Amino acid sequence: MKLDIAVLSGDGIGPEVTEQSVKALKAVAEFYNHDFYFHEALVGATAIEKEGTPLPQATIDTCKKCDTVLFGAIGDPKFDNDPHTNVYPEQGLLGIRKELELYANIRPVIVYNYLLNNSPLKPENARGTNILIFRELTAGLFYGEKGTKEDGKVAFDECIYHIDEIKRIAHLAFKAAEKRKKKLTLIDKSNVLETSRLWKRTVIEMSEEYPSVNVELMYVDQAAAKVILNPKSFDVILTANLIGDFISEEASALVGSKGIMASASLGKKYSLFEPIHGSYPVATNKGIANPVGAILSAVMLLEHFNLQEEANAIKRSVTKAMELDLTTEDLNKEKPLSTEKVGDFIADYILNPDMTNFNIQNIYLGQSTII
Ligand code: IPM
Ligand code: MN
């Protein structure tokens, strides 16, 4: 298959982790004879510095010309503490989501057995957690009218949802639930918010089209506790933009390291894949960032294009790296590997799937992994 992939590696640790996911994709292309072409473009603080805007038109054009987008991270503390600027790196991400109409953000939350001890939960509560979160991504509070009144003492953010914006993501969530445990939890604040009531009415009506799916309705405050107390009770979660931001971040804390979480953002025409960890500024260029979230985002990219065998090859390599403890310091305090070496091992294993004898010493030295 020929795929043109826009690479927006962005800020902070974005470039170093994206380099590893590109490496994994190149290994897949080599092993399975695909033609993957990578097209780099600027976004976020890096784009502000070079082009004066967090989302240059050239970047939008590159994304629209390509088949899909691989995204790193954006955000730079330089812009966080300046109340006088109205240009932020985050506008690059919000802008690209809107430009490409990426309305469905899908975040799998899986607690892997080999990371059970890294979870803050008791192993018996964390074991078996496997949640698929559908977060609406191009409407709601993030995109409503907003402003500050002239006296500077009053500010507002409007939350608007059109029924069609709810339906299109709800269909995706229902379809995913049909293929999984047939349970869909709608998380909202419908005891207070009018938009939540529209979500609820819409989802209840739609449930008739999906008779095998059991719909559970839950207020967000209750859900926030339940994600911690009984994460296994969730299968597919469907929710609005801001609520999804909070709940997915909370759920990500369960898996042992935020560094391994991947996501897909899908629209009718375009798609974008990114790790959820963000730019992690203090870790930048130290070689300590976990590349697995970025690499598993590449897995989601391959799955999106129905390259399941290829996706499985990367997953097997990631599992192997974890099982052998060939991980970065967030998961391995005693003998951590660098971002690059974890990426090297994973790419090597994709190219040599029959490898059984690992020379761990060589891996640490950055030499061949094969004896
Ligand atoms: C995320 C991030 C973004 C969001 C920020 C960086 C705008 O937190 O992808 O969850 O809130 O959507
Ligand atoms: Mn977030």
mmCIF file of C-alpha atoms and ligand atoms in Angstrom:
data_model
loop_
_atom_site.group_PDB
_atom_site.id
_atom_site.type_symbol
_atom_site.label_atom_id
_atom_site.label_comp_id
_atom_site.label_asym_id
_atom_site.label_seq_id
_atom_site.Cartn_x
_atom_site.Cartn_y
_atom_site.Cartn_z
ATOM 1 C CA MET A 1 0.000 0.000 0.000
ATOM 2 C CA LYS A 2 1.141 3.519 -0.713
ATOM 3 C CA LEU A 3 0.559 5.976 2.105
ATOM 4 C CA ASP A 4 1.493 9.635 2.311
ATOM 5 C CA ILE A 5 1.816 10.504 5.968
ATOM 6 C CA ALA A 6 2.034 14.103 7.212
ATOM 7 C CA VAL A 7 4.358 14.237 10.206
ATOM 8 C CA LEU A 8 3.624 17.061 12.649
ATOM 9 C CA SER A 9 6.018 16.299 15.452
ATOM 10 C CA GLY A 10 5.524 19.673 17.188
ATOM 11 C CA ASP A 11 7.049 20.691 20.514
ATOM 12 C CA GLY A 12 8.862 19.329 23.559
ATOM 13 C CA ILE A 13 9.311 15.569 23.386
ATOM 14 C CA GLY A 14 7.083 15.431 20.266
ATOM 15 C CA PRO A 15 9.972 15.200 17.756
ATOM 16 C CA GLU A 16 11.958 12.524 19.629
ATOM 17 C CA VAL A 17 8.995 10.188 20.169
ATOM 18 C CA THR A 18 7.648 10.742 16.658
ATOM 19 C CA GLU A 19 11.056 9.769 15.286
ATOM 20 C CA GLN A 20 10.549 6.356 16.919
ATOM 21 C CA SER A 21 7.057 5.848 15.508
ATOM 22 C CA VAL A 22 8.321 6.787 12.046
ATOM 23 C CA LYS A 23 11.116 4.250 12.565
ATOM 24 C CA ALA A 24 8.557 1.546 13.406
ATOM 25 C CA LEU A 25 6.472 2.450 10.348
ATOM 26 C CA LYS A 26 9.572 2.322 8.134
ATOM 27 C CA ALA A 27 10.380 -1.139 9.480
ATOM 28 C CA VAL A 28 6.814 -2.239 8.693
ATOM 29 C CA ALA A 29 7.074 -0.767 5.183
ATOM 30 C CA GLU A 30 10.328 -2.638 4.592
ATOM 31 C CA PHE A 31 9.131 -5.974 5.966
ATOM 32 C CA TYR A 32 5.697 -5.972 4.320
ATOM 33 C CA ASN A 33 6.648 -4.127 1.111
ATOM 34 C CA HIS A 34 4.643 -0.963 1.490
ATOM 35 C CA ASP A 35 5.483 2.529 0.278
ATOM 36 C CA PHE A 36 5.133 4.949 3.148
ATOM 37 C CA TYR A 37 6.192 8.539 2.441
ATOM 38 C CA PHE A 38 6.656 10.998 5.282
ATOM 39 C CA HIS A 39 5.995 14.741 4.861
ATOM 40 C CA GLU A 40 7.081 16.959 7.736
ATOM 41 C CA ALA A 41 5.237 20.148 8.638
ATOM 42 C CA LEU A 42 5.347 22.706 11.449
ATOM 43 C CA VAL A 43 2.836 23.094 14.282
ATOM 44 C CA GLY A 44 2.621 24.563 17.794
ATOM 45 C CA ALA A 45 5.318 26.639 19.503
ATOM 46 C CA THR A 46 7.864 25.558 16.895
ATOM 47 C CA ALA A 47 5.615 27.002 14.193
ATOM 48 C CA ILE A 48 5.057 30.227 16.162
ATOM 49 C CA GLU A 49 8.812 30.686 16.420
ATOM 50 C CA LYS A 50 9.489 29.970 12.760
ATOM 51 C CA GLU A 51 6.347 31.278 11.066
ATOM 52 C CA GLY A 52 4.604 33.479 13.629
ATOM 53 C CA THR A 53 1.525 31.235 13.771
ATOM 54 C CA PRO A 54 0.810 27.903 15.511
ATOM 55 C CA LEU A 55 -0.840 26.485 12.379
ATOM 56 C CA PRO A 56 0.679 27.732 9.104
ATOM 57 C CA GLN A 57 -1.427 27.336 5.961
ATOM 58 C CA ALA A 58 1.336 25.155 4.478
ATOM 59 C CA THR A 59 0.803 22.673 7.316
ATOM 60 C CA ILE A 60 -2.940 22.494 6.685
ATOM 61 C CA ASP A 61 -2.238 21.992 2.960
ATOM 62 C CA THR A 62 0.270 19.193 3.659
ATOM 63 C CA CYS A 63 -2.224 17.404 5.934
ATOM 64 C CA LYS A 64 -5.011 17.679 3.364
ATOM 65 C CA LYS A 65 -2.805 16.377 0.573
ATOM 66 C CA CYS A 66 -1.679 13.369 2.611
ATOM 67 C CA ASP A 67 -3.627 10.218 3.452
ATOM 68 C CA THR A 68 -3.223 10.699 7.183
ATOM 69 C CA VAL A 69 -1.386 12.624 9.917
ATOM 70 C CA LEU A 70 1.068 11.472 12.560
ATOM 71 C CA PHE A 71 1.135 14.018 15.377
ATOM 72 C CA GLY A 72 3.694 14.437 18.175
ATOM 73 C CA ALA A 73 2.805 16.960 20.861
ATOM 74 C CA ILE A 74 2.362 20.662 21.341
ATOM 75 C CA GLY A 75 2.822 23.106 24.186
ATOM 76 C CA ASP A 76 5.634 25.195 25.577
ATOM 77 C CA PRO A 77 5.720 26.751 29.073
ATOM 78 C CA LYS A 78 7.062 29.967 27.505
ATOM 79 C CA PHE A 79 3.522 30.679 26.351
ATOM 80 C CA ASP A 80 1.730 29.492 29.493
ATOM 81 C CA ASN A 81 2.565 32.395 31.727
ATOM 82 C CA ASP A 82 2.102 35.337 29.414
ATOM 83 C CA PRO A 83 -1.417 36.727 29.956
ATOM 84 C CA HIS A 84 -0.882 39.347 27.231
ATOM 85 C CA THR A 85 -0.425 37.098 24.263
ATOM 86 C CA ASN A 86 -3.330 35.653 22.364
ATOM 87 C CA VAL A 87 -1.206 33.282 20.322
ATOM 88 C CA TYR A 88 -0.832 29.840 21.903
ATOM 89 C CA PRO A 89 0.731 26.584 20.652
ATOM 90 C CA GLU A 90 -2.515 24.767 21.608
ATOM 91 C CA GLN A 91 -4.329 26.730 18.893
ATOM 92 C CA GLY A 92 -2.333 24.642 16.430
ATOM 93 C CA LEU A 93 -3.900 21.411 17.686
ATOM 94 C CA LEU A 94 -7.398 22.851 18.091
ATOM 95 C CA GLY A 95 -7.066 24.396 14.621
ATOM 96 C CA ILE A 96 -5.961 21.209 12.879
ATOM 97 C CA ARG A 97 -8.787 19.232 14.542
ATOM 98 C CA LYS A 98 -11.290 21.762 13.189
ATOM 99 C CA GLU A 99 -9.672 22.109 9.736
ATOM 100 C CA LEU A 100 -9.660 18.346 9.209
ATOM 101 C CA GLU A 101 -13.021 17.912 10.987
ATOM 102 C CA LEU A 102 -11.621 15.255 13.279
ATOM 103 C CA TYR A 103 -14.763 14.934 15.328
ATOM 104 C CA ALA A 104 -14.068 11.612 17.063
ATOM 105 C CA ASN A 105 -11.152 11.205 19.427
ATOM 106 C CA ILE A 106 -10.656 7.563 20.355
ATOM 107 C CA ARG A 107 -8.528 6.706 23.356
ATOM 108 C CA PRO A 108 -7.992 3.089 24.410
ATOM 109 C CA VAL A 109 -7.213 2.616 28.102
ATOM 110 C CA ILE A 110 -5.680 -0.813 28.566
ATOM 111 C CA VAL A 111 -3.983 -2.033 31.735
ATOM 112 C CA TYR A 112 -1.395 -4.545 30.531
ATOM 113 C CA ASN A 113 -0.618 -7.417 32.870
ATOM 114 C CA TYR A 114 3.119 -6.766 32.708
ATOM 115 C CA LEU A 115 2.535 -3.209 33.953
ATOM 116 C CA LEU A 116 0.136 -4.116 36.762
ATOM 117 C CA ASN A 117 2.640 -3.119 39.397
ATOM 118 C CA ASN A 118 3.010 0.324 37.842
ATOM 119 C CA SER A 119 -0.683 1.109 38.224
ATOM 120 C CA PRO A 120 -1.598 3.221 41.273
ATOM 121 C CA LEU A 121 -4.569 0.875 41.791
ATOM 122 C CA LYS A 122 -4.422 -2.421 43.635
ATOM 123 C CA PRO A 123 -3.586 -5.084 41.023
ATOM 124 C CA GLU A 124 -6.907 -6.870 41.557
ATOM 125 C CA ASN A 125 -8.792 -3.646 40.744
ATOM 126 C CA ALA A 126 -6.668 -2.696 37.755
ATOM 127 C CA ARG A 127 -6.279 -6.144 36.131
ATOM 128 C CA GLY A 128 -8.331 -6.564 32.973
ATOM 129 C CA THR A 129 -9.205 -2.883 32.513
ATOM 130 C CA ASN A 130 -9.896 -2.266 28.838
ATOM 131 C CA ILE A 131 -11.890 0.862 28.038
ATOM 132 C CA LEU A 132 -12.414 2.557 24.687
ATOM 133 C CA ILE A 133 -13.203 6.240 25.108
ATOM 134 C CA PHE A 134 -14.987 8.207 22.364
ATOM 135 C CA ARG A 135 -14.509 11.913 23.041
ATOM 136 C CA GLU A 136 -16.254 14.448 20.777
ATOM 137 C CA LEU A 137 -13.485 16.674 19.466
ATOM 138 C CA THR A 138 -14.672 19.557 17.296
ATOM 139 C CA ALA A 139 -17.569 21.183 19.157
ATOM 140 C CA GLY A 140 -18.837 21.940 22.659
ATOM 141 C CA LEU A 141 -17.156 24.198 25.172
ATOM 142 C CA PHE A 142 -13.815 24.142 23.336
ATOM 143 C CA TYR A 143 -15.225 25.746 20.212
ATOM 144 C CA GLY A 144 -18.122 27.894 21.420
ATOM 145 C CA GLU A 145 -18.030 31.674 21.432
ATOM 146 C CA LYS A 146 -15.766 32.950 24.172
ATOM 147 C CA GLY A 147 -14.619 36.279 25.443
ATOM 148 C CA THR A 148 -13.790 38.646 28.260
ATOM 149 C CA LYS A 149 -15.861 41.767 28.879
ATOM 150 C CA GLU A 150 -14.150 45.136 28.544
ATOM 151 C CA ASP A 151 -13.726 45.698 32.266
ATOM 152 C CA GLY A 152 -11.780 42.438 32.408
ATOM 153 C CA LYS A 153 -13.959 41.182 35.238
ATOM 154 C CA VAL A 154 -16.334 38.953 33.309
ATOM 155 C CA ALA A 155 -15.510 36.122 30.933
ATOM 156 C CA PHE A 156 -17.591 33.480 29.190
ATOM 157 C CA ASP A 157 -17.316 30.263 27.148
ATOM 158 C CA GLU A 158 -20.366 29.046 25.305
ATOM 159 C CA CYS A 159 -21.166 25.344 24.964
ATOM 160 C CA ILE A 160 -23.163 24.434 21.863
ATOM 161 C CA TYR A 161 -23.974 21.040 20.345
ATOM 162 C CA HIS A 162 -25.950 20.312 17.214
ATOM 163 C CA ILE A 163 -27.726 16.964 17.172
ATOM 164 C CA ASP A 164 -25.747 15.916 14.069
ATOM 165 C CA GLU A 165 -22.479 16.498 15.922
ATOM 166 C CA ILE A 166 -23.689 14.105 18.590
ATOM 167 C CA LYS A 167 -25.039 11.493 16.179
ATOM 168 C CA ARG A 168 -21.921 11.095 14.046
ATOM 169 C CA ILE A 169 -19.667 10.210 16.971
ATOM 170 C CA ALA A 170 -22.399 8.222 18.733
ATOM 171 C CA HIS A 171 -22.705 5.980 15.661
ATOM 172 C CA LEU A 172 -18.977 5.219 15.853
ATOM 173 C CA ALA A 173 -19.207 4.459 19.560
ATOM 174 C CA PHE A 174 -22.250 2.191 19.125
ATOM 175 C CA LYS A 175 -20.511 0.308 16.295
ATOM 176 C CA ALA A 176 -17.414 -0.188 18.443
ATOM 177 C CA ALA A 177 -19.600 -1.400 21.333
ATOM 178 C CA GLU A 178 -21.271 -3.938 19.039
ATOM 179 C CA LYS A 179 -17.851 -5.430 18.310
ATOM 180 C CA ARG A 180 -16.774 -5.431 21.965
ATOM 181 C CA LYS A 181 -18.722 -6.190 25.126
ATOM 182 C CA LYS A 182 -21.900 -4.510 23.858
ATOM 183 C CA LYS A 183 -21.924 -1.923 26.602
ATOM 184 C CA LEU A 184 -21.866 1.816 26.027
ATOM 185 C CA THR A 185 -21.709 4.334 28.857
ATOM 186 C CA LEU A 186 -22.788 7.883 28.066
ATOM 187 C CA ILE A 187 -21.110 10.240 30.514
ATOM 188 C CA ASP A 188 -22.727 13.658 30.888
ATOM 189 C CA LYS A 189 -24.025 16.284 33.298
ATOM 190 C CA SER A 190 -27.646 16.036 32.224
ATOM 191 C CA ASN A 191 -28.923 16.875 35.703
ATOM 192 C CA VAL A 192 -27.684 20.438 35.010
ATOM 193 C CA LEU A 193 -26.667 21.072 31.394
ATOM 194 C CA GLU A 194 -29.016 21.511 28.462
ATOM 195 C CA THR A 195 -26.424 20.213 25.961
ATOM 196 C CA SER A 196 -26.086 17.055 28.071
ATOM 197 C CA ARG A 197 -29.848 16.565 27.872
ATOM 198 C CA LEU A 198 -29.628 16.688 24.082
ATOM 199 C CA TRP A 199 -26.824 14.099 24.166
ATOM 200 C CA LYS A 200 -28.929 11.853 26.372
ATOM 201 C CA ARG A 201 -32.130 12.120 24.293
ATOM 202 C CA THR A 202 -30.166 11.507 21.100
ATOM 203 C CA VAL A 203 -28.276 8.494 22.391
ATOM 204 C CA ILE A 204 -31.428 6.913 23.852
ATOM 205 C CA GLU A 205 -33.209 7.334 20.519
ATOM 206 C CA MET A 206 -30.266 5.943 18.591
ATOM 207 C CA SER A 207 -30.035 2.901 20.846
ATOM 208 C CA GLU A 208 -33.047 1.435 18.999
ATOM 209 C CA GLU A 209 -30.812 1.030 15.951
ATOM 210 C CA TYR A 210 -28.338 -0.953 18.054
ATOM 211 C CA PRO A 211 -30.526 -3.401 19.985
ATOM 212 C CA SER A 212 -27.619 -5.576 21.097
ATOM 213 C CA VAL A 213 -25.885 -2.676 22.883
ATOM 214 C CA ASN A 214 -26.703 -2.035 26.502
ATOM 215 C CA VAL A 215 -26.673 1.733 27.164
ATOM 216 C CA GLU A 216 -25.652 2.954 30.598
ATOM 217 C CA LEU A 217 -26.218 6.604 31.562
ATOM 218 C CA MET A 218 -23.902 8.156 34.104
ATOM 219 C CA TYR A 219 -23.285 11.654 35.464
ATOM 220 C CA VAL A 220 -19.708 12.786 35.121
ATOM 221 C CA ASP A 221 -19.111 13.329 38.831
ATOM 222 C CA GLN A 222 -20.183 9.762 39.558
ATOM 223 C CA ALA A 223 -18.123 8.504 36.597
ATOM 224 C CA ALA A 224 -15.019 10.300 37.862
ATOM 225 C CA ALA A 225 -15.139 8.185 41.008
ATOM 226 C CA LYS A 226 -16.093 4.979 39.228
ATOM 227 C CA VAL A 227 -13.136 5.169 36.841
ATOM 228 C CA ILE A 228 -10.932 4.766 39.921
ATOM 229 C CA LEU A 229 -13.141 2.483 42.020
ATOM 230 C CA ASN A 230 -14.210 0.041 39.317
ATOM 231 C CA PRO A 231 -12.567 0.714 35.938
ATOM 232 C CA LYS A 232 -13.471 -2.780 34.737
ATOM 233 C CA SER A 233 -17.143 -1.859 34.776
ATOM 234 C CA PHE A 234 -16.594 0.307 31.663
ATOM 235 C CA ASP A 235 -16.291 -0.902 28.101
ATOM 236 C CA VAL A 236 -17.069 1.870 25.580
ATOM 237 C CA ILE A 237 -17.430 5.413 26.935
ATOM 238 C CA LEU A 238 -19.073 8.156 24.877
ATOM 239 C CA THR A 239 -18.845 11.757 25.945
ATOM 240 C CA ALA A 240 -18.603 15.434 24.995
ATOM 241 C CA ASN A 241 -15.379 17.316 24.386
ATOM 242 C CA LEU A 242 -14.475 18.782 27.799
ATOM 243 C CA ILE A 243 -15.782 15.837 29.823
ATOM 244 C CA GLY A 244 -13.814 13.494 27.534
ATOM 245 C CA ASP A 245 -10.676 15.523 28.073
ATOM 246 C CA PHE A 246 -10.930 15.066 31.852
ATOM 247 C CA ILE A 247 -12.150 11.469 31.959
ATOM 248 C CA SER A 248 -9.575 10.209 29.459
ATOM 249 C CA GLU A 249 -6.757 11.909 31.318
ATOM 250 C CA GLU A 250 -7.993 10.437 34.596
ATOM 251 C CA ALA A 251 -8.277 6.971 33.062
ATOM 252 C CA SER A 252 -4.782 7.272 31.604
ATOM 253 C CA ALA A 253 -3.406 7.418 35.137
ATOM 254 C CA LEU A 254 -4.530 3.808 35.673
ATOM 255 C CA VAL A 255 -2.321 2.178 33.074
ATOM 256 C CA GLY A 256 0.991 2.750 34.831
ATOM 257 C CA SER A 257 2.445 5.408 32.563
ATOM 258 C CA LYS A 258 0.804 8.100 30.517
ATOM 259 C CA GLY A 259 3.721 7.602 28.124
ATOM 260 C CA ILE A 260 2.204 4.480 26.609
ATOM 261 C CA MET A 261 -1.230 5.874 25.745
ATOM 262 C CA ALA A 262 -2.180 6.316 22.104
ATOM 263 C CA SER A 263 -5.098 7.971 20.361
ATOM 264 C CA ALA A 264 -6.811 8.312 17.025
ATOM 265 C CA SER A 265 -8.762 11.350 15.873
ATOM 266 C CA LEU A 266 -11.094 10.551 13.018
ATOM 267 C CA GLY A 267 -13.294 12.531 10.677
ATOM 268 C CA LYS A 268 -15.208 11.648 7.548
ATOM 269 C CA LYS A 269 -12.254 12.349 5.301
ATOM 270 C CA TYR A 270 -9.139 12.774 7.428
ATOM 271 C CA SER A 271 -7.439 11.059 10.331
ATOM 272 C CA LEU A 272 -4.735 11.941 12.840
ATOM 273 C CA PHE A 273 -2.862 9.765 15.327
ATOM 274 C CA GLU A 274 -1.097 11.056 18.432
ATOM 275 C CA PRO A 275 0.151 9.922 21.817
ATOM 276 C CA ILE A 276 -1.825 11.549 24.607
ATOM 277 C CA HIS A 277 1.132 12.484 26.832
ATOM 278 C CA GLY A 278 1.661 16.033 25.577
ATOM 279 C CA SER A 279 4.924 17.922 25.157
ATOM 280 C CA TYR A 280 6.428 17.129 28.617
ATOM 281 C CA PRO A 281 8.817 20.126 28.390
ATOM 282 C CA VAL A 282 11.161 19.195 31.265
ATOM 283 C CA ALA A 283 12.010 15.886 29.580
ATOM 284 C CA THR A 284 12.804 17.378 26.190
ATOM 285 C CA ASN A 285 15.989 16.097 24.564
ATOM 286 C CA LYS A 286 16.996 14.052 27.578
ATOM 287 C CA GLY A 287 16.247 10.726 25.930
ATOM 288 C CA ILE A 288 13.893 9.779 28.779
ATOM 289 C CA ALA A 289 10.537 10.172 27.016
ATOM 290 C CA ASN A 290 8.633 6.941 26.500
ATOM 291 C CA PRO A 291 8.119 6.412 22.743
ATOM 292 C CA VAL A 292 5.514 3.665 23.200
ATOM 293 C CA GLY A 293 2.495 6.025 23.142
ATOM 294 C CA ALA A 294 3.708 7.399 19.803
ATOM 295 C CA ILE A 295 4.479 3.909 18.473
ATOM 296 C CA LEU A 296 1.054 2.573 19.522
ATOM 297 C CA SER A 297 -0.478 5.589 17.759
ATOM 298 C CA ALA A 298 1.228 4.326 14.598
ATOM 299 C CA VAL A 299 -0.460 0.969 15.319
ATOM 300 C CA MET A 300 -3.835 2.723 15.366
ATOM 301 C CA LEU A 301 -2.908 4.358 12.057
ATOM 302 C CA LEU A 302 -2.191 0.981 10.465
ATOM 303 C CA GLU A 303 -5.433 -0.466 11.844
ATOM 304 C CA HIS A 304 -7.329 2.480 10.385
ATOM 305 C CA PHE A 305 -6.039 1.477 6.941
ATOM 306 C CA ASN A 306 -6.879 -2.181 7.614
ATOM 307 C CA LEU A 307 -3.229 -3.208 7.838
ATOM 308 C CA GLN A 308 -3.987 -5.500 10.756
ATOM 309 C CA GLU A 309 -1.070 -7.883 10.349
ATOM 310 C CA GLU A 310 1.336 -4.950 10.215
ATOM 311 C CA ALA A 311 -0.301 -3.394 13.273
ATOM 312 C CA ASN A 312 0.039 -6.695 15.117
ATOM 313 C CA ALA A 313 3.743 -6.841 14.232
ATOM 314 C CA ILE A 314 4.337 -3.543 16.024
ATOM 315 C CA LYS A 315 2.165 -4.588 18.974
ATOM 316 C CA ARG A 316 4.149 -7.817 19.335
ATOM 317 C CA SER A 317 7.381 -5.825 19.360
ATOM 318 C CA VAL A 318 6.094 -3.396 21.969
ATOM 319 C CA THR A 319 4.964 -6.313 24.144
ATOM 320 C CA LYS A 320 8.374 -7.942 23.759
ATOM 321 C CA ALA A 321 10.136 -4.730 24.790
ATOM 322 C CA MET A 322 7.918 -4.432 27.862
ATOM 323 C CA GLU A 323 8.319 -8.091 28.827
ATOM 324 C CA LEU A 324 12.108 -7.817 28.579
ATOM 325 C CA ASP A 325 11.947 -4.574 30.576
ATOM 326 C CA LEU A 326 13.499 -2.705 27.665
ATOM 327 C CA THR A 327 11.694 0.480 28.604
ATOM 328 C CA THR A 328 12.320 4.090 29.518
ATOM 329 C CA GLU A 329 12.723 5.346 33.064
ATOM 330 C CA ASP A 330 9.011 5.944 33.718
ATOM 331 C CA LEU A 331 8.646 2.143 33.727
ATOM 332 C CA ASN A 332 12.145 1.033 34.570
ATOM 333 C CA LYS A 333 13.880 3.032 37.272
ATOM 334 C CA GLU A 334 16.830 0.706 37.700
ATOM 335 C CA LYS A 335 18.130 0.199 34.205
ATOM 336 C CA PRO A 336 16.248 2.423 31.817
ATOM 337 C CA LEU A 337 16.843 2.491 28.078
ATOM 338 C CA SER A 338 16.792 5.750 26.148
ATOM 339 C CA THR A 339 13.887 6.812 23.927
ATOM 340 C CA GLU A 340 15.950 6.021 20.869
ATOM 341 C CA LYS A 341 17.095 2.581 22.004
ATOM 342 C CA VAL A 342 13.554 1.498 22.845
ATOM 343 C CA GLY A 343 12.604 2.638 19.324
ATOM 344 C CA ASP A 344 15.592 0.771 17.830
ATOM 345 C CA PHE A 345 14.663 -2.460 19.579
ATOM 346 C CA ILE A 346 11.031 -2.260 18.462
ATOM 347 C CA ALA A 347 12.020 -1.573 14.829
ATOM 348 C CA ASP A 348 14.604 -4.388 14.951
ATOM 349 C CA TYR A 349 12.060 -6.850 16.249
ATOM 350 C CA ILE A 350 9.584 -5.903 13.516
ATOM 351 C CA LEU A 351 12.276 -6.699 10.948
ATOM 352 C CA ASN A 352 13.368 -9.898 12.734
ATOM 353 C CA PRO A 353 10.194 -11.430 14.156
ATOM 354 C CA ASP A 354 11.826 -14.819 14.666
ATOM 355 C CA MET A 355 14.505 -13.435 16.928
ATOM 356 C CA THR A 356 14.609 -15.423 20.159
ATOM 357 C CA ASN A 357 18.098 -14.851 21.532
ATOM 358 C CA PHE A 358 18.466 -11.317 22.707
ATOM 359 C CA ASN A 359 21.789 -9.866 23.613
ATOM 360 C CA ILE A 360 20.466 -7.446 26.182
ATOM 361 C CA GLN A 361 23.942 -6.071 26.820
ATOM 362 C CA ASN A 362 24.242 -5.113 23.171
ATOM 363 C CA ILE A 363 20.865 -3.436 23.233
ATOM 364 C CA TYR A 364 22.074 -1.193 26.052
ATOM 365 C CA LEU A 365 25.197 -0.465 24.065
ATOM 366 C CA GLY A 366 23.074 0.410 21.053
ATOM 367 C CA GLN A 367 24.486 -2.454 19.013
ATOM 368 C CA SER A 368 22.768 -5.209 17.160
ATOM 369 C CA THR A 369 20.067 -6.967 19.159
ATOM 370 C CA ILE A 370 20.712 -10.263 17.417
ATOM 371 C CA ILE A 371 23.469 -12.522 18.657
HETATM 372 C C1 IPM B 1 -5.656 16.755 24.721
HETATM 373 C C2 IPM B 1 -4.997 18.029 25.157
HETATM 374 C C3 IPM B 1 -5.589 19.165 24.373
HETATM 375 C C4 IPM B 1 -7.066 19.186 24.683
HETATM 376 C C5 IPM B 1 -4.965 20.547 24.647
HETATM 377 C C6 IPM B 1 -3.477 20.532 24.442
HETATM 378 C C7 IPM B 1 -5.621 21.624 23.837
HETATM 379 O O1 IPM B 1 -5.133 18.215 26.521
HETATM 380 O O2 IPM B 1 -5.498 16.375 23.560
HETATM 381 O O3 IPM B 1 -6.350 16.145 25.522
HETATM 382 O O4 IPM B 1 -7.480 19.648 25.745
HETATM 383 O O5 IPM B 1 -7.833 18.704 23.848
HETATM 384 MN MN MN B 2 -6.132 16.564 27.579
#
